Short mmCIF file of C-alpha atoms (C1' of nucleotides) in Angstrom, two decimals:
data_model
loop_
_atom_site.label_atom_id
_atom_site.label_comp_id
_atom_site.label_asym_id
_atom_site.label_seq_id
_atom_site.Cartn_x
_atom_site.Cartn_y
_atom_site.Cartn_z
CA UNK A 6 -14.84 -7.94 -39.73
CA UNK A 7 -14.30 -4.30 -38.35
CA UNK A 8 -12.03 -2.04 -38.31
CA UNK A 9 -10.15 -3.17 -34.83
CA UNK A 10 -10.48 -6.45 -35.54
CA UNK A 11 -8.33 -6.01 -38.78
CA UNK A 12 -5.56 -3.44 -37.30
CA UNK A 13 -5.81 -6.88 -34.58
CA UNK A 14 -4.90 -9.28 -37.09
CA UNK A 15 -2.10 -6.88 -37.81
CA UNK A 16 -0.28 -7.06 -34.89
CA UNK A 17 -0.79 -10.26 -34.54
CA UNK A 18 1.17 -10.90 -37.56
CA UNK A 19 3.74 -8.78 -36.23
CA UNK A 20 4.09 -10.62 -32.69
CA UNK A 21 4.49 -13.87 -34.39
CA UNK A 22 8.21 -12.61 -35.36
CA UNK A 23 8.92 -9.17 -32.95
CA UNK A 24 8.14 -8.11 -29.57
CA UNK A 25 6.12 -5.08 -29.86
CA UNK A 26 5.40 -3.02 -27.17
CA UNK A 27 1.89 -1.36 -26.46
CA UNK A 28 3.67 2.17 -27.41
CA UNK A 29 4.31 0.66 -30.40
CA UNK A 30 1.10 -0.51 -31.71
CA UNK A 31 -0.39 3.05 -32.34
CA UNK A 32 2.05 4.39 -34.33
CA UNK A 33 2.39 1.41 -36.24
CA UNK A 34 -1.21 1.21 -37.24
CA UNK A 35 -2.13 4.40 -37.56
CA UNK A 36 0.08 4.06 -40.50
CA UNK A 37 -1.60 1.79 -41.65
CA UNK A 38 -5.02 2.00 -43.73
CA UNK A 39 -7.58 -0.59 -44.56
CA UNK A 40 -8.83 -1.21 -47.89
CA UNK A 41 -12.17 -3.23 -49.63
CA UNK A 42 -11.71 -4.48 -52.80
CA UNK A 43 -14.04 -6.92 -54.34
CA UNK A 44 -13.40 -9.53 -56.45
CA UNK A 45 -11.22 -8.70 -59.76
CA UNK A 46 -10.55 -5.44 -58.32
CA UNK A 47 -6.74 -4.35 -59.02
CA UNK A 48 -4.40 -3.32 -56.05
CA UNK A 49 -1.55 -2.46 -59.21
CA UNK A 50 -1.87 -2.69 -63.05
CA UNK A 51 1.54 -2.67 -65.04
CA UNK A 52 2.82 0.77 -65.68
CA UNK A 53 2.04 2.01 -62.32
CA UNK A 54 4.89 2.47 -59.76
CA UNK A 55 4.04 0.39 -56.49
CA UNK A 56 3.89 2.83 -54.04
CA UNK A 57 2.25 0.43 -50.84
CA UNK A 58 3.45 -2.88 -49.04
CA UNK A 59 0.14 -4.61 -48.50
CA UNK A 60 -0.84 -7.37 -46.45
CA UNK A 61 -4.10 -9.44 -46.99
CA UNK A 62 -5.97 -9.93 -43.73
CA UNK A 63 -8.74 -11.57 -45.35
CA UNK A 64 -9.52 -13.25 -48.84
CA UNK A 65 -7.16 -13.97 -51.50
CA UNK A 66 -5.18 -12.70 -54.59
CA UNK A 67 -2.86 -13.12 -57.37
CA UNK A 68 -0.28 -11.32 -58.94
CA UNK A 69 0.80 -11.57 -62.88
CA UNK A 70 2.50 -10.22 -65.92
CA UNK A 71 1.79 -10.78 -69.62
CA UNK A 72 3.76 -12.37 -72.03
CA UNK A 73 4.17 -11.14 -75.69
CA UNK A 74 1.21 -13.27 -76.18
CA UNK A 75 -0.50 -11.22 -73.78
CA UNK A 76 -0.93 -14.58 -71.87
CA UNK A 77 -1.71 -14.38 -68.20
CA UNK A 78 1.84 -16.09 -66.24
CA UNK A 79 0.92 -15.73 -62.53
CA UNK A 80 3.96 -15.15 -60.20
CA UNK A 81 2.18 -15.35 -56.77
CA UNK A 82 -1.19 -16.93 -55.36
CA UNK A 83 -1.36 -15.17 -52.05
CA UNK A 84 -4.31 -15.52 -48.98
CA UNK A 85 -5.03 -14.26 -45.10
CA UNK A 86 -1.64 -13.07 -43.49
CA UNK A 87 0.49 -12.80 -46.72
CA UNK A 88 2.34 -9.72 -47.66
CA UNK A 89 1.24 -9.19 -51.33
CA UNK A 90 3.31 -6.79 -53.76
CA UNK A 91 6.27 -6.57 -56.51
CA UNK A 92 8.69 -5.89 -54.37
CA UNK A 93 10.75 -5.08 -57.81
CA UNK A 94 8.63 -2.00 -58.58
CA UNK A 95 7.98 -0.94 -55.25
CA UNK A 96 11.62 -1.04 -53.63
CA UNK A 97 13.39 0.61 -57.13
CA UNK A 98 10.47 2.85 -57.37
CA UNK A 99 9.76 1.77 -61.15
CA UNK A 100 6.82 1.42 -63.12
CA UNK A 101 5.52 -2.17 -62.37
CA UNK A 102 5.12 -5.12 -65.23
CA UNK A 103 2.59 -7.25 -62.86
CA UNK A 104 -0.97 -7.11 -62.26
CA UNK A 105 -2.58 -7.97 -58.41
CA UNK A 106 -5.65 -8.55 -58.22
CA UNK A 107 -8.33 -9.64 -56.11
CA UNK A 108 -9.42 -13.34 -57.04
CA UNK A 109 -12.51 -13.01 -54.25
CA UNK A 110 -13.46 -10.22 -51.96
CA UNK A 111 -10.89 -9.22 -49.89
CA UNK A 112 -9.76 -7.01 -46.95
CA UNK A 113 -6.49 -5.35 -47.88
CA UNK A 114 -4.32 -3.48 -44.88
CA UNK A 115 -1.52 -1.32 -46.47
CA UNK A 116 1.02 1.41 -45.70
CA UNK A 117 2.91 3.91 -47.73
CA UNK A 118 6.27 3.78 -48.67
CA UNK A 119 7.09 6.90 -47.47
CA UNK A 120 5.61 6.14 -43.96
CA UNK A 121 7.19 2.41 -43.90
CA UNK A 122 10.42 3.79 -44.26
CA UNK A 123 9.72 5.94 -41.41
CA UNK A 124 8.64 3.20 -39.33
CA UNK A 125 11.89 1.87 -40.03
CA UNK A 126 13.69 4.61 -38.23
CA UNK A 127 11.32 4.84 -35.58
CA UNK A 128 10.54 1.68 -34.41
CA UNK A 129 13.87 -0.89 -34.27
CA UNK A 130 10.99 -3.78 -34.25
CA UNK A 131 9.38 -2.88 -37.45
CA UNK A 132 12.79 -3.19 -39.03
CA UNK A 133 13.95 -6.02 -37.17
CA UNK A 134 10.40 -7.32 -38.13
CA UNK A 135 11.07 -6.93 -41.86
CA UNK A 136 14.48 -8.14 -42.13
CA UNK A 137 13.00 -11.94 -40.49
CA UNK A 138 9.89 -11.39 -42.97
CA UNK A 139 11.98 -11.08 -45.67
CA UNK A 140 15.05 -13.89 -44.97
CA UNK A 141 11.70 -15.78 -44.76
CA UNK A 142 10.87 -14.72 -47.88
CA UNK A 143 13.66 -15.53 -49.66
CA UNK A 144 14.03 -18.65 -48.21
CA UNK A 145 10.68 -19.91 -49.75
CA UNK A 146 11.55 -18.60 -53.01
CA UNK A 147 14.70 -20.65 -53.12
CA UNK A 148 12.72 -23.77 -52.64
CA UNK A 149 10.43 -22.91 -55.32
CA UNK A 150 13.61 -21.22 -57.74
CA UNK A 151 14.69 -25.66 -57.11
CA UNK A 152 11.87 -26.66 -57.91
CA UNK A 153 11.40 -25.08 -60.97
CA UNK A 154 14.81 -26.07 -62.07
CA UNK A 155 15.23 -29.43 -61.40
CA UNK A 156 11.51 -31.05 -60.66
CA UNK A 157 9.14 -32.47 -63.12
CA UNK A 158 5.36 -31.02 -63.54
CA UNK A 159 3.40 -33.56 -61.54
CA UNK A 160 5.79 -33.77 -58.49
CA UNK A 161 5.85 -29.92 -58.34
CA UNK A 162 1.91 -29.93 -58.68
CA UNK A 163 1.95 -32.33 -55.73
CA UNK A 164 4.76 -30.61 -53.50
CA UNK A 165 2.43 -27.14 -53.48
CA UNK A 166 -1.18 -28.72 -53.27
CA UNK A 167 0.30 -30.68 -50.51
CA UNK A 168 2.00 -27.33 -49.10
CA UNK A 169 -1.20 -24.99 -49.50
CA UNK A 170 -3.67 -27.63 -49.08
CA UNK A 171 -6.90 -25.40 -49.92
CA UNK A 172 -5.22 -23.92 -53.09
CA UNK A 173 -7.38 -25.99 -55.03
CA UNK A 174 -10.73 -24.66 -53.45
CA UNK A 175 -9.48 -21.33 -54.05
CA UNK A 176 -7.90 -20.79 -56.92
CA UNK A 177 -8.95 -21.94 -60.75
CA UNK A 178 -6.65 -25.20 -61.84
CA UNK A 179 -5.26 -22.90 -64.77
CA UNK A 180 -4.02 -20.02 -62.25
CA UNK A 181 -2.11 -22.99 -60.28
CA UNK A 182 -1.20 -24.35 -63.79
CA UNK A 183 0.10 -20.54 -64.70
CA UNK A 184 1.91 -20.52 -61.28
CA UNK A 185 3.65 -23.83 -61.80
CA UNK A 186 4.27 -22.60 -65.09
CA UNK A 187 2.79 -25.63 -67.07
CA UNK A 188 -0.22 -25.34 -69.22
CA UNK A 189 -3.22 -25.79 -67.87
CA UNK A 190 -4.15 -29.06 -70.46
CA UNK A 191 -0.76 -30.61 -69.53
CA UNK A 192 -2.26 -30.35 -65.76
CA UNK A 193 -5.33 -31.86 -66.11
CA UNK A 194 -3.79 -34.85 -68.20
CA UNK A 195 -1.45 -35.57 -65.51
CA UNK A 196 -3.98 -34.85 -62.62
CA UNK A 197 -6.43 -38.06 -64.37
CA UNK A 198 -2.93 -39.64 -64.74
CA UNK A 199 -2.10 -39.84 -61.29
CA UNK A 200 -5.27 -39.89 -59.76
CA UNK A 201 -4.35 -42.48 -57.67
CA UNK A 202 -1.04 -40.62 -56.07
CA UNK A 203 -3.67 -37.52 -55.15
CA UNK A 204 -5.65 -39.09 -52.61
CA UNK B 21 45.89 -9.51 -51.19
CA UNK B 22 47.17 -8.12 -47.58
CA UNK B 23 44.22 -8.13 -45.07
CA UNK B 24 44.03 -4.58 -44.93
CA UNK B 25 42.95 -5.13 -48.04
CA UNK B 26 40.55 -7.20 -47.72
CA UNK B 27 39.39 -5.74 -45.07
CA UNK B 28 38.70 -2.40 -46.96
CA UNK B 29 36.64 -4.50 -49.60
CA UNK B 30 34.06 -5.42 -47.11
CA UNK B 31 33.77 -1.91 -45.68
CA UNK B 32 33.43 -0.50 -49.44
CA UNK B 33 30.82 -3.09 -50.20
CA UNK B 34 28.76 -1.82 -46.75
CA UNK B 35 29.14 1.35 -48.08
CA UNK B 36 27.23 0.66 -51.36
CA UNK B 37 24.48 0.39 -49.18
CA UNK B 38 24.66 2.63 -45.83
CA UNK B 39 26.37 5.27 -44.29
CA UNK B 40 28.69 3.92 -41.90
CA UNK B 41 30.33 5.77 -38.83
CA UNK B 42 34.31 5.12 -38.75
CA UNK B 43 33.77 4.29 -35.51
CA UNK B 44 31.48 1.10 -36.44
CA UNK B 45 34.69 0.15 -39.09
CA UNK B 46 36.45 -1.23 -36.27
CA UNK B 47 33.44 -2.77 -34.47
CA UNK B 48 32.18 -4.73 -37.75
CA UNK B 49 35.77 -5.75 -38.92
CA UNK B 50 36.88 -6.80 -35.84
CA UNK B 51 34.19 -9.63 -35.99
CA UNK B 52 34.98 -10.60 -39.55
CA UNK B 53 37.41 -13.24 -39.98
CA UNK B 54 39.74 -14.09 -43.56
CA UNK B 55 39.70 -17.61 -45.33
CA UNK B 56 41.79 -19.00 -47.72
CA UNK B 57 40.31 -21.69 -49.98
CA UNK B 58 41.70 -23.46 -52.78
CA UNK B 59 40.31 -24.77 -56.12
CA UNK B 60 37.86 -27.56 -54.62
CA UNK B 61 38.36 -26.68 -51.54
CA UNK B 62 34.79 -26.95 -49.18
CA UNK B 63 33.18 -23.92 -47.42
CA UNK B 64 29.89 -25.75 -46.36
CA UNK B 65 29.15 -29.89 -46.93
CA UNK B 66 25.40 -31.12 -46.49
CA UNK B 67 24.85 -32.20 -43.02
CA UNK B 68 26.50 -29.51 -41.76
CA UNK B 69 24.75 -26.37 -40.20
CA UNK B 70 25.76 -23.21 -41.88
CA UNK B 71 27.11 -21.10 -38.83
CA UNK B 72 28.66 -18.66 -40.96
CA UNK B 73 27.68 -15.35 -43.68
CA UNK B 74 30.59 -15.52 -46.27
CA UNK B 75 31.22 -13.03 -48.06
CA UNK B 76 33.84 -13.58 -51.75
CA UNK B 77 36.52 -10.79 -51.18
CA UNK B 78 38.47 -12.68 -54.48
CA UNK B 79 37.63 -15.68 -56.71
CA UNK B 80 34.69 -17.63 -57.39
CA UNK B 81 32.41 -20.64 -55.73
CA UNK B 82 29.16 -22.62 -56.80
CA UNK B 83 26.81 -24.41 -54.77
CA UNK B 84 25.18 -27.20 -55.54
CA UNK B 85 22.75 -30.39 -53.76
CA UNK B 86 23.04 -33.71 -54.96
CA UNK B 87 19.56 -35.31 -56.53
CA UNK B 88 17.93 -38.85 -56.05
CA UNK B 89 20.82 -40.29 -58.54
CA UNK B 90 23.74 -38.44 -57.38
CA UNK B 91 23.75 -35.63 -59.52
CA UNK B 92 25.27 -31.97 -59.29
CA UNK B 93 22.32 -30.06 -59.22
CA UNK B 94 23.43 -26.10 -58.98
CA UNK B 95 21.91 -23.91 -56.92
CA UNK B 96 24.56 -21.16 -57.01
CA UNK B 97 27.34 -19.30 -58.82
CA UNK B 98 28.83 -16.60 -57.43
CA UNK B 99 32.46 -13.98 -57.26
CA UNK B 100 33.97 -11.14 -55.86
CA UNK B 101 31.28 -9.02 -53.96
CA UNK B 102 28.94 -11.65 -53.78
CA UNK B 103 27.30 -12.99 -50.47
CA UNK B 104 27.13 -17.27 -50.57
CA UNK B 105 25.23 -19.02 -48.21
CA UNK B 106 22.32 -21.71 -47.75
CA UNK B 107 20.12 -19.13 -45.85
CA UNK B 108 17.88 -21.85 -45.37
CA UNK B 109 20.51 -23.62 -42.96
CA UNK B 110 22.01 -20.35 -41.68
CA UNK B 111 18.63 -18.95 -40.41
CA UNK B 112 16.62 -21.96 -39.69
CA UNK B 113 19.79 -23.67 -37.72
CA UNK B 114 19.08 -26.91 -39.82
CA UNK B 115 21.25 -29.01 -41.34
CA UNK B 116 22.06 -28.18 -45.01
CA UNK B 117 21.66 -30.21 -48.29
CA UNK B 118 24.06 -28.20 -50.26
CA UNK B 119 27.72 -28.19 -50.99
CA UNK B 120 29.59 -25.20 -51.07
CA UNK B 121 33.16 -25.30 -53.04
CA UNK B 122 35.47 -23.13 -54.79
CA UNK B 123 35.56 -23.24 -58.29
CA UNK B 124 39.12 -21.38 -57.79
CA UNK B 125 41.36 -20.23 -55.46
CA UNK B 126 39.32 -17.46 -53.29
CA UNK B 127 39.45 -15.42 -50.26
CA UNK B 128 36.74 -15.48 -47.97
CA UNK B 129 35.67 -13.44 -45.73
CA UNK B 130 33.31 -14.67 -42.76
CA UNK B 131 31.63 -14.00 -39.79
CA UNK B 132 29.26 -16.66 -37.50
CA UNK B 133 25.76 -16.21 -37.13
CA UNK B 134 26.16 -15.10 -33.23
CA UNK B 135 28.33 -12.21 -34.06
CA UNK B 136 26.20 -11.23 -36.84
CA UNK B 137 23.72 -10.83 -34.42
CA UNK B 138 25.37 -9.22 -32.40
CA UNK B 139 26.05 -6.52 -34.79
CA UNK B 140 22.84 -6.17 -35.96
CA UNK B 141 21.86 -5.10 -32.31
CA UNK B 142 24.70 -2.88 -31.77
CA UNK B 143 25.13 -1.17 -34.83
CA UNK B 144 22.01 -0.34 -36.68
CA UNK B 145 23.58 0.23 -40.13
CA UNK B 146 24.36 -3.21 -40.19
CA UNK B 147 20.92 -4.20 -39.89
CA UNK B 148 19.89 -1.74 -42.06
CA UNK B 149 22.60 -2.74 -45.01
CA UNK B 150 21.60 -6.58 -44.01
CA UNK B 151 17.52 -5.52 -44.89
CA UNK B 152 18.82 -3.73 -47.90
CA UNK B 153 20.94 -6.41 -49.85
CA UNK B 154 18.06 -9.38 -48.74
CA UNK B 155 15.23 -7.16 -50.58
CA UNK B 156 17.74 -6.87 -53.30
CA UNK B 157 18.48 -10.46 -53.32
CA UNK B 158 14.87 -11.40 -53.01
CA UNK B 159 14.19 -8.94 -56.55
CA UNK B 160 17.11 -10.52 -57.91
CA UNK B 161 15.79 -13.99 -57.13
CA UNK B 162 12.09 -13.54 -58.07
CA UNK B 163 13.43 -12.29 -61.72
CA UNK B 164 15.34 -15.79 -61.77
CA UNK B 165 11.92 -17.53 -60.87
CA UNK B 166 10.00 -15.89 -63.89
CA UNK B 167 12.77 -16.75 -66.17
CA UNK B 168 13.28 -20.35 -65.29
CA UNK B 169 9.24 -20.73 -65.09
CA UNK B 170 8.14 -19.22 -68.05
CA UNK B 171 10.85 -18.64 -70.82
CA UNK B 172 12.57 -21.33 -72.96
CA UNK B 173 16.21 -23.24 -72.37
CA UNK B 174 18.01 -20.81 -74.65
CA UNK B 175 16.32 -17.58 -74.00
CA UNK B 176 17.48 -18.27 -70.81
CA UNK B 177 20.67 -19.07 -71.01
CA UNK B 178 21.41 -16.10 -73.41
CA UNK B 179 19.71 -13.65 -70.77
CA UNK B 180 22.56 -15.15 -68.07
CA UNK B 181 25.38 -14.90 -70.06
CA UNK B 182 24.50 -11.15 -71.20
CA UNK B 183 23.74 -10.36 -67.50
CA UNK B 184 27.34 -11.91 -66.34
CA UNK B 185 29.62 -11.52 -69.23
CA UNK B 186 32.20 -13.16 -68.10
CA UNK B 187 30.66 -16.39 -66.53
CA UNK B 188 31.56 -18.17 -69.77
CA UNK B 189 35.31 -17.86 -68.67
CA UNK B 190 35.54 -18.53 -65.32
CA UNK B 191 32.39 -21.56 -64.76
CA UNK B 192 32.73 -24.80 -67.21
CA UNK B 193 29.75 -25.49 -69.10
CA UNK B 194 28.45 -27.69 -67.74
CA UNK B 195 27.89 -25.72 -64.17
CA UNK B 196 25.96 -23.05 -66.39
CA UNK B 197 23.02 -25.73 -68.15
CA UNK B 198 23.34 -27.46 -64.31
CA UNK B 199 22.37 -23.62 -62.66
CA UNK B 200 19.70 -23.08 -65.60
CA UNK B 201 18.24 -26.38 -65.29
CA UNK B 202 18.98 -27.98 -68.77
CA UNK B 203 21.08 -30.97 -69.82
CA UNK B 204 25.11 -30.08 -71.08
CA UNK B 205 24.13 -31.68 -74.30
CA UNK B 206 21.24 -29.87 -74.89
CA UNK B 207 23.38 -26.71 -74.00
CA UNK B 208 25.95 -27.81 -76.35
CA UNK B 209 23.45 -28.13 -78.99
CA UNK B 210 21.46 -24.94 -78.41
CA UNK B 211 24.74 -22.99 -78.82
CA UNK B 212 25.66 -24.31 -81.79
CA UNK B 213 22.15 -24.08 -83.56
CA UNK B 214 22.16 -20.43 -82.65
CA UNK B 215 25.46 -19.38 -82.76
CA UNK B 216 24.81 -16.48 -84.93
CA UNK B 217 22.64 -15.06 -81.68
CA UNK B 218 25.93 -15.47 -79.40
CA UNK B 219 27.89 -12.89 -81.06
"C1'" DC C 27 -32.51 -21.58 -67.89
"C1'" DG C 28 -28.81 -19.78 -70.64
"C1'" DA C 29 -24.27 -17.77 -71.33
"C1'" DA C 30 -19.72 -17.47 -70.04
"C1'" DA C 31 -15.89 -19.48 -67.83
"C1'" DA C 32 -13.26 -23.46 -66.48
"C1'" DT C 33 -11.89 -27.97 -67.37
"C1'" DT C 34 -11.12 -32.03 -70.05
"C1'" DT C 35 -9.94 -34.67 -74.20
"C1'" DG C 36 -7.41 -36.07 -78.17
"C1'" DA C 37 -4.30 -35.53 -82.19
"C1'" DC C 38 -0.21 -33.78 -83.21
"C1'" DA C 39 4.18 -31.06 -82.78
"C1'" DT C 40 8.40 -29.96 -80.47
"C1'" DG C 41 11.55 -28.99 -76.76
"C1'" DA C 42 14.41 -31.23 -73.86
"C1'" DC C 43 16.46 -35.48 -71.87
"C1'" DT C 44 19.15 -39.97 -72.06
"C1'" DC C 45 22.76 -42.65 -73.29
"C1'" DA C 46 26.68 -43.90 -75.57
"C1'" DA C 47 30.30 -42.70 -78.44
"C1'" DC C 48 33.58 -39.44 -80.01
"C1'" DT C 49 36.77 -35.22 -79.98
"C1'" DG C 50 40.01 -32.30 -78.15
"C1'" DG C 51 42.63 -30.07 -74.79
"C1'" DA C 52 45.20 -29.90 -70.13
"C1'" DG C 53 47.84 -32.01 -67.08
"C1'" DT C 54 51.18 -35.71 -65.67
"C1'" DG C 55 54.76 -38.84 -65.47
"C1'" DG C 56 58.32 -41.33 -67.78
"C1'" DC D 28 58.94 -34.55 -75.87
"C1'" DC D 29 55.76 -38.20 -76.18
"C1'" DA D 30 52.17 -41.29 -74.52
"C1'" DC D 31 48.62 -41.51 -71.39
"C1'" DT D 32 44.80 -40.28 -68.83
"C1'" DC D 33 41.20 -37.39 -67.44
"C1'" DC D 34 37.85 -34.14 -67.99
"C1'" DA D 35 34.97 -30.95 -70.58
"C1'" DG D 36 32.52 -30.47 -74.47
"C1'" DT D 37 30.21 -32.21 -78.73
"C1'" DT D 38 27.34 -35.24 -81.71
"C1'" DG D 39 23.61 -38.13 -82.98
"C1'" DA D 40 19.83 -41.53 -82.40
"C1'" DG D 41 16.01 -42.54 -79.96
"C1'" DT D 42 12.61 -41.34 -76.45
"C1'" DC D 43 9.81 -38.88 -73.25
"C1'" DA D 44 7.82 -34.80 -71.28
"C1'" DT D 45 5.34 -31.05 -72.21
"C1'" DG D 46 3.19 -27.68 -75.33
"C1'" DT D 47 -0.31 -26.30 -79.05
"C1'" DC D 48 -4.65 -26.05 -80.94
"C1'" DA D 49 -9.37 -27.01 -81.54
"C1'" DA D 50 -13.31 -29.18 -79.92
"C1'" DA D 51 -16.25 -31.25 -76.39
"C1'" DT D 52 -17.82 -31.20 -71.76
"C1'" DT D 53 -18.73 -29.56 -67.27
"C1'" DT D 54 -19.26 -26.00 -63.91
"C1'" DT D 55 -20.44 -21.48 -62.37
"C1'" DC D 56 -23.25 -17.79 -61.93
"C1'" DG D 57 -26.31 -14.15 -63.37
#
DNA sequence: CGAAAATTTGACATGACTCAACTGGAGTGG
DNA sequence: CCACTCCAGTTGAGTCATGTCAAATTTTCG
């Protein structure tokens, strides 16, 4: 994929919620700056302030903290045309408790703070933009903030394989197991359980 | 509380956020609108399409849905200050599963979607303070996620009551375990086990 | 092929739910 | 002022859902 093709894929995300006009476009992605990161690479360790908003527009990744245990809990499985960060660190400026990284070889497209929150003077759309992305946003994490409240394991398991269908190619069963926040033994004895209700 | 009043606590709380012309005062209150609710009074039913952004100038509401059996299932609590909506019907102009009711007498104050918009065209600081306080929700929310995903019933219930100190007076119990996602028995019998944590 | 990582299995422990009964306080009407 | 009801909260017994740990198995990948 080169370079064009990825500022492309950009705007493209941006069209399916703004009207941008051509003027636009430049200043927007010359923002912007593309990063390779190869599998298990980190975009953000804990202790480091997020300083980027970062949108993958190829590959995949996920984000997570560590328990006292120092157990792995994964907070976010993210692929192509998701914004990936912890919003947390990055919009309070404060040193981050989550990990992202890369969980194959990826093509990462991110801006600055500094120059996002230009943007967001200069160019009404790229606010405007932001302020759907996010509703969106929270929206979805209400759903999931239910579902985590008042859903049992297996239907929850079901509701997001059936929501992200290639989830399971992608990611390892104990990531989606982290994500649903079940172990992953717990998962596999209800996935042989209900093998029926999966296909 | 005369509407001046009232008035002046929506235009503080927009101030928390943005800088705001006192020429734009007149334009934003002018499309705001009071309520006056009692106790068990409605703001939203399911079925209905949330047309409104509320905003709780005095008092206190809670949202729930209703499950398979006919159960409260809480989505919500929220007072003074606080924004309370199903975003999810607001945004997506579909009809909402959740109840919204007063848990006391309140005073609302409201303004419809279209007018919203409105404002968010003509007066940049609104769309600006709106962008501000969803990123803020959307932190606030994602904290909620990792607690009720990966941290036991009365970890989580301690961590609530700490963060709102005076929940405990104004909600019943029973709205609390409902909003953390465990039984009112198993509340009941969590607090007493560990009183000597409560105090 | 061999080593490391991911998944599965099974025995056991425990956190949390269910249901039904009981307690105690807050209204309400006589 | 009492009796009554209603609602919130508590208790306890029994059960179920889910977690823990350690071992076995399968898959992945160098």
């Amino acid at each position: 994929m080169d370079t064009n093709e990825t500022y492309q894929k950009l705007i493209d995300h941006f069209r399916e919620y703004v009207d941008l006009a051509e003027i636009d476009i430049d200043r927007i992605t010359s923002k912007f700056e593309i990063i390779y990161i190869k599998k298990k690479d980190y975009l953000l360790r804990a202790g480091q302030i997020s300083n980027h908003m970062r949108f993958i527009v190829k590959g995949s990744l996920y984000v997570y903290t560590l328990d006292e245990k120092g157990k792995e809990c994964v907070n976010q499985l993210g692929f192509e045309d998701w914004w990936i960060n912890d919003l947390y660190s990055y919009l309070r400026q404060k040193p981050s408790e989550m990990y992202i990284q890369a969980n194959e070889e990826s093509i990462i497209i991110r801006i600055s703070k500094k120059d996002l929150d230009i943007l967001f003077k200069e160019v009404p759309a790229v606010s405007e933009f932001w302020r759907l992305k996010i509703q969106n946003a929270y929206v979805l994490l209400q759903e999931r903030i239910f579902g985590n409240t008042h859903i049992d394991a297996f239907t929850k398991y079901k509701a997001y394989v059936t929501k992200y269908p290639n989830i399971e190619q992608r990611f390892p069963q104990y990531m989606i197991a982290s994500y649903l926040g079940i172990t992953v033994e717990y998962l596999s004895y209800l996935r042989k359980k209900h093998l029926s209700d999966l296909f």
